[in-house]
Each structure stands twice: as C-alpha cells, then as structure tokens.
Amino acid sequence: MSFSSGSMRGGRSRKFKSEINVVPYIDVMMVLLVIFMVTAPMVNPNEIQLPNAARSTQPPTEYISIELKADASAAVSVKGKKGGAASSETVGRGELGKKLKALYADNPDIAVMIAADKNIKYDDVMQALSEAKKLGISRVGLATN
C-alpha cells in the first residue's frame, strides 16, 4: 500500500488557510471607538482645580512684596518694615529685576513674597520667581489668598 500526500478520502489534499480573521477585532475596535466618542465631550481638559494651600504658621516679619497684576505691571513694596510702612511702587515687568536688586542690596537677609492676580499666566509668576533666584535670594515664597 502506498501513501500519497493527500488524505485517505478520495485523494484530495487539504489546503490550510494562512490568513487571520480580523472581523472580530474590527468589531471590538468599533465598540471602543464609540465609547471614547461618547465620553470625550464629558471631560473638560481646560479647567484644572488646584487645592488651596494652608496659611503659613509664621510669616516673615519683614519681606519684599511683589504683586503681579494682569496689566503687565508689578507693585513692589517692603512690608513689615520696622521704621514705618514703605509705600508701594508700581513698576513694569522689565524693571522688576532692577527694583528687586536695589531692595535686596539694602537688606540681603530679607525674604520675597510673590502674589499674583488670578487671571495672570503662570509663566509670569515663574519669571518673577526666577528673577529673584538669579539675584541670590534664597527665601522666596508664593502668597495665597
């Protein structure tokens, strides 16, 4: 008895399919797509809710106050001064470094407190913080309401 490469039934050979049936995968992907399309409008990525910070237990007795305003100006003053209250001086953001350098030269141990309007860009606050750090001021804080 001789065996051939075909099967025992009638001599026909079986041909194997070498392709993947992708229809179930397409169905799963369509369901996932519909789920994401329905849930995407419900998520609002433009609004981030940040937690409120607690107040410091002991604020510095004397500090330079920098209040950044939305109109690209900054009010710089020295708060808690022993010799009386110093007046607030409004300067542009470009002159902020010069004014801060002059106040820091008078008292190198003084702290800096940065307060900003809530409609201001975070980058402007970081620029003021960076400006204080460039001058060598080690005690820089952010004021909260």
XYZ file of N, CA and C in Angstrom:
435
model
N 0.831 -1.167 0.000
C 0.000 0.000 0.000
C 0.881 1.237 0.000
N 0.612 2.105 -0.863
C 1.423 3.320 -0.929
C 0.614 4.501 -0.399
N 1.306 5.376 0.287
C 0.643 6.566 0.844
C 1.012 7.771 -0.002
N 0.030 8.519 -0.297
C 0.295 9.747 -1.046
C 0.163 10.943 -0.103
N 0.451 12.120 -0.630
C 0.400 13.319 0.199
C -1.026 13.760 0.492
N -1.994 13.176 -0.168
C -3.390 13.538 0.051
C -3.965 12.798 1.228
N -5.212 12.995 1.500
C -5.860 12.306 2.602
C -6.360 10.959 2.134
N -6.885 10.221 3.045
C -7.338 8.879 2.719
C -8.648 8.910 1.937
N -9.377 10.014 2.026
C -10.679 10.078 1.354
C -10.516 10.622 -0.056
N -10.607 9.888 -0.963
C -10.699 10.314 -2.344
C -9.450 10.936 -2.909
N -8.416 11.032 -2.193
C -7.178 11.526 -2.735
C -7.072 13.049 -2.818
N -8.039 13.763 -2.269
C -7.938 15.227 -2.308
C -7.061 15.721 -1.155
N -6.221 16.685 -1.417
C -5.370 17.240 -0.358
C -6.077 18.438 0.296
N -5.843 18.599 1.589
C -6.437 19.732 2.308
C -5.479 20.907 2.247
N -6.009 22.063 1.961
C -5.197 23.266 1.917
C -5.497 24.093 3.155
N -4.463 24.484 3.889
C -4.643 25.284 5.099
C -4.745 26.752 4.752
N -5.614 27.443 5.491
C -5.724 28.895 5.324
C -4.650 29.551 6.181
N -3.949 30.468 5.613
C -2.913 31.167 6.368
C -3.268 32.650 6.522
N -4.495 32.947 6.779
C -4.913 34.333 6.978
C -5.669 34.435 8.298
N -5.641 35.632 8.869
C -6.279 35.882 10.161
C -7.636 36.509 9.910
N -8.611 36.041 10.617
C -9.943 36.618 10.521
C -9.973 37.870 11.400
N -10.012 39.059 10.786
C -9.927 40.322 11.520
C -11.291 40.910 11.851
N -12.362 40.291 11.449
C -13.706 40.828 11.698
C -13.986 40.989 13.194
N -13.663 40.031 14.055
C -13.911 40.253 15.489
C -13.081 41.408 16.058
N -11.873 41.582 15.579
C -11.037 42.679 16.063
C -11.603 44.030 15.643
N -12.141 44.091 14.443
C -12.756 45.330 13.969
C -13.989 45.649 14.802
N -14.759 44.642 15.159
C -15.941 44.867 15.998
C -15.555 45.424 17.363
N -14.530 44.876 17.964
C -14.074 45.356 19.267
C -13.577 46.795 19.158
N -12.815 47.093 18.122
C -12.305 48.452 17.933
C -13.431 49.451 17.697
N -14.462 49.063 17.001
C -15.601 49.956 16.774
C -16.333 50.244 18.086
N -16.479 49.242 18.930
C -17.118 49.462 20.230
C -16.288 50.417 21.079
N -14.970 50.224 21.102
C -14.109 51.128 21.851
C -14.156 52.547 21.302
N -14.188 52.676 19.995
C -14.281 53.994 19.372
C -15.570 54.697 19.769
N -16.671 53.992 19.775
C -17.949 54.591 20.170
C -17.907 55.013 21.637
N -17.311 54.192 22.496
C -17.214 54.541 23.921
C -16.392 55.817 24.104
N -15.251 55.907 23.427
C -14.421 57.104 23.553
C -15.102 58.337 22.961
N -15.835 58.176 21.871
C -16.530 59.319 21.271
C -17.654 59.825 22.172
N -18.280 58.944 22.911
C -19.360 59.359 23.806
C -18.804 60.010 25.068
N -17.703 59.481 25.606
C -17.175 60.017 26.862
C -16.275 61.236 26.678
N -15.707 61.461 25.516
C -14.790 62.582 25.301
C -15.435 63.947 25.530
N -16.643 64.223 25.069
C -17.219 65.552 25.330
C -17.556 65.795 26.801
N -17.637 64.746 27.597
C -17.968 64.915 29.014
C -16.771 65.383 29.839
N -15.559 65.197 29.338
C -14.354 65.579 30.058
C -13.940 66.965 29.586
N -13.727 67.897 30.547
C -13.318 69.252 30.206
C -11.843 69.426 30.563
N -10.918 69.348 29.595
C -9.494 69.433 29.914
C -9.005 70.860 30.145
N -9.821 71.872 29.892
C -9.390 73.258 30.024
C -9.415 73.753 31.457
N -10.093 73.079 32.339
C -10.262 73.566 33.691
C -9.575 72.622 34.667
N -8.627 73.159 35.407
C -7.902 72.359 36.394
C -8.200 72.936 37.764
N -8.680 72.115 38.662
C -8.975 72.546 40.015
C -7.774 72.233 40.910
N -7.093 73.279 41.370
C -5.954 73.093 42.244
C -6.393 73.234 43.695
N -5.779 72.512 44.588
C -6.154 72.647 46.001
C -5.646 73.957 46.571
N -6.324 74.450 47.590
C -5.891 75.666 48.267
C -4.820 75.315 49.280
N -3.803 76.162 49.358
C -2.717 75.920 50.304
C -3.078 76.515 51.656
N -2.622 75.879 52.690
C -2.858 76.392 54.039
C -1.928 77.571 54.309
N -2.340 78.425 55.186
C -1.507 79.580 55.521
C -0.307 79.145 56.358
N 0.774 79.871 56.173
C 1.991 79.595 56.921
C 1.771 79.936 58.385
N 2.364 79.158 59.269
C 2.181 79.415 60.690
C 2.916 80.677 61.129
N 4.077 80.926 60.586
C 4.817 82.121 60.945
C 5.354 82.796 59.691
N 4.643 83.808 59.210
C 5.180 84.538 58.055
C 6.389 85.362 58.487
N 7.249 85.727 57.554
C 8.414 86.532 57.918
C 7.980 87.904 58.438
N 8.769 88.452 59.353
C 8.421 89.751 59.937
C 8.625 90.889 58.950
N 9.599 90.758 58.103
C 9.872 91.794 57.105
C 10.145 91.099 55.777
N 9.478 91.536 54.721
C 9.654 90.899 53.421
C 9.340 91.883 52.306
N 9.884 91.558 51.135
C 9.588 92.328 49.924
C 8.358 91.708 49.297
N 7.356 92.512 49.080
C 6.111 92.027 48.481
C 6.080 92.412 47.004
N 5.900 91.410 46.155
C 5.760 91.648 44.713
C 4.357 91.201 44.332
N 3.543 92.123 43.890
C 2.172 91.812 43.473
C 2.084 91.971 41.964
N 1.996 90.854 41.260
C 1.911 90.868 39.800
C 0.475 91.129 39.387
N 0.293 92.065 38.487
C -1.052 92.436 38.033
C -1.260 91.990 36.591
N -2.505 91.916 36.179
C -2.850 91.420 34.844
C -2.431 92.391 33.743
N -2.210 93.660 34.063
C -1.853 94.650 33.036
C -0.338 94.756 32.830
N 0.401 93.678 33.092
C 1.852 93.584 32.890
C 2.631 94.561 33.757
N 2.101 94.886 34.924
C 2.835 95.707 35.870
C 2.962 94.935 37.174
N 3.814 95.454 38.038
C 4.029 94.814 39.331
C 4.150 95.882 40.399
N 3.504 95.665 41.537
C 3.620 96.575 42.680
C 4.641 95.969 43.629
N 5.716 96.715 43.894
C 6.797 96.240 44.749
C 6.828 97.119 45.989
N 6.819 96.476 47.168
C 6.904 97.216 48.419
C 7.570 96.353 49.471
N 8.015 97.008 50.549
C 8.593 96.289 51.684
C 7.550 96.302 52.783
N 7.125 95.127 53.210
C 6.092 95.001 54.241
C 6.739 94.660 55.571
N 6.122 95.167 56.635
C 6.588 94.858 57.980
C 7.869 95.556 58.352
N 8.143 96.676 57.708
C 9.375 97.399 57.989
C 9.292 98.025 59.375
N 10.393 97.982 60.107
C 10.403 98.496 61.473
C 10.247 100.013 61.518
N 10.794 100.700 60.573
C 10.762 102.150 60.578
C 9.503 102.738 59.975
N 8.441 102.012 59.868
C 7.210 102.510 59.261
C 6.933 101.785 57.962
N 5.736 101.951 57.457
C 5.336 101.259 56.235
C 5.893 101.971 55.016
N 6.533 101.243 54.154
C 7.055 101.819 52.915
C 5.936 101.861 51.882
N 5.999 102.845 51.017
C 4.952 102.970 50.010
C 5.188 101.961 48.890
N 4.107 101.575 48.263
C 4.178 100.623 47.171
C 4.535 101.362 45.893
N 5.434 100.787 45.119
C 5.861 101.399 43.866
C 5.484 100.473 42.718
N 4.796 101.017 41.726
C 4.393 100.224 40.570
C 5.459 100.345 39.491
N 5.958 99.188 39.055
C 6.975 99.141 38.008
C 6.521 98.164 36.935
N 7.113 98.282 35.776
C 6.837 97.332 34.701
C 7.591 96.034 34.960
N 7.229 94.995 34.245
C 7.884 93.703 34.469
C 9.361 93.754 34.073
N 9.715 94.624 33.159
C 11.111 94.752 32.750
C 11.979 95.362 33.841
N 11.419 96.287 34.605
C 12.182 96.952 35.670
C 12.084 96.221 36.999
N 11.378 95.118 37.040
C 11.189 94.386 38.288
C 12.522 93.890 38.849
N 13.391 93.407 37.990
C 14.696 92.913 38.433
C 15.551 94.014 39.038
N 15.536 95.212 38.424
C 16.331 96.333 38.936
C 15.829 96.774 40.308
N 14.516 96.893 40.437
C 13.935 97.318 41.708
C 14.190 96.281 42.796
N 14.051 95.021 42.450
C 14.288 93.942 43.403
C 15.757 93.915 43.828
N 16.657 94.170 42.882
C 18.087 94.188 43.191
C 18.421 95.329 44.146
N 17.796 96.501 43.951
C 18.041 97.644 44.827
C 17.525 97.374 46.242
N 16.343 96.783 46.358
C 15.792 96.482 47.679
C 16.581 95.376 48.373
N 17.053 94.407 47.607
C 17.812 93.297 48.180
C 19.202 93.747 48.615
N 19.770 94.739 47.914
C 21.088 95.253 48.279
C 21.027 95.956 49.633
N 19.904 96.584 49.967
C 19.749 97.265 51.262
C 19.693 96.263 52.418
N 19.057 95.120 52.199
C 18.897 94.123 53.256
C 19.014 92.725 52.643
N 20.206 92.108 52.661
C 20.391 90.813 51.997
C 19.718 89.626 52.698
N 19.233 89.794 53.929
C 18.573 88.697 54.639
C 17.059 88.712 54.491
N 16.541 89.590 53.677
C 15.085 89.759 53.556
C 14.489 88.673 52.659
N 13.262 88.320 52.953
C 12.540 87.327 52.145
C 11.718 88.041 51.079
N 11.315 87.293 50.057
C 10.485 87.833 48.976
C 9.195 87.019 48.925
N 8.068 87.720 48.863
C 6.757 87.072 48.768
C 6.120 87.536 47.454
N 5.757 86.586 46.597
C 5.176 86.897 45.293
C 3.689 86.576 45.326
N 2.877 87.570 45.015
C 1.421 87.385 44.907
C 1.029 87.766 43.484
N 0.055 87.069 42.927
C -0.333 87.334 41.543
C -1.851 87.358 41.424
N -2.323 88.119 40.461
C -3.737 88.145 40.109
C -4.120 86.776 39.561
N -5.351 86.350 39.776
C -5.718 85.000 39.336
C -5.853 84.882 37.821
N -5.937 85.982 37.106
C -6.048 85.948 35.645
C -4.698 86.039 34.948
N -3.629 85.966 35.697
C -2.296 86.109 35.126
C -1.774 84.740 34.694
N -0.887 84.716 33.716
C -0.291 83.456 33.258
C 0.699 82.944 34.300
N 0.773 81.646 34.416
C 1.698 81.017 35.362
C 3.141 81.316 34.982
N 3.406 81.496 33.703
C 4.756 81.794 33.238
C 5.254 83.119 33.813
N 4.365 84.100 33.973
C 4.773 85.386 34.533
C 5.200 85.236 35.994
N 4.520 84.394 36.727
C 4.897 84.136 38.121
C 6.253 83.439 38.160
N 6.457 82.487 37.268
C 7.731 81.766 37.235
C 8.880 82.693 36.828
N 8.616 83.655 35.959
C 9.656 84.615 35.576
C 10.061 85.470 36.768
N 9.085 85.925 37.569
C 9.391 86.715 38.764
C 10.158 85.877 39.780
N 9.761 84.627 39.930
C 10.453 83.713 40.837
C 11.886 83.480 40.373
N 12.070 83.298 39.085
C 13.400 83.092 38.509
C 14.269 84.335 38.681
N 13.667 85.507 38.515
C 14.399 86.766 38.671
C 14.930 86.908 40.097
N 14.119 86.539 41.077
C 14.560 86.605 42.474
C 15.666 85.600 42.752
N 15.546 84.406 42.191
C 16.566 83.385 42.403
C 17.891 83.767 41.733
N 17.834 84.453 40.581
C 19.053 84.892 39.899
C 19.836 85.881 40.748
N 19.133 86.686 41.535
C 19.796 87.673 42.388
C 20.411 87.036 43.625
N 20.129 85.767 43.849
C 20.692 85.076 45.005
C 19.782 85.090 46.212
N 18.536 85.465 46.040
C 17.591 85.478 47.156
C 17.172 84.041 47.422
N 17.433 83.575 48.624
C 17.152 82.174 48.929
C 15.762 81.972 49.512
N 15.193 82.986 50.121
C 13.874 82.856 50.740
C 12.818 83.515 49.852
N 12.259 82.746 48.959
C 11.205 83.229 48.046
C 9.967 82.389 48.270
N 8.832 83.047 48.476
C 7.586 82.325 48.702
C 6.479 82.838 47.812
N 5.417 82.043 47.710
C 4.245 82.436 46.946
C 3.106 82.703 47.912
N 2.459 83.823 47.774
C 1.354 84.187 48.649
C 0.071 83.541 48.166
N -0.765 83.107 49.104
C -2.063 82.536 48.786
C -3.140 83.373 49.444
N -4.349 83.279 48.904
C -5.474 84.019 49.480
C -6.304 83.080 50.307
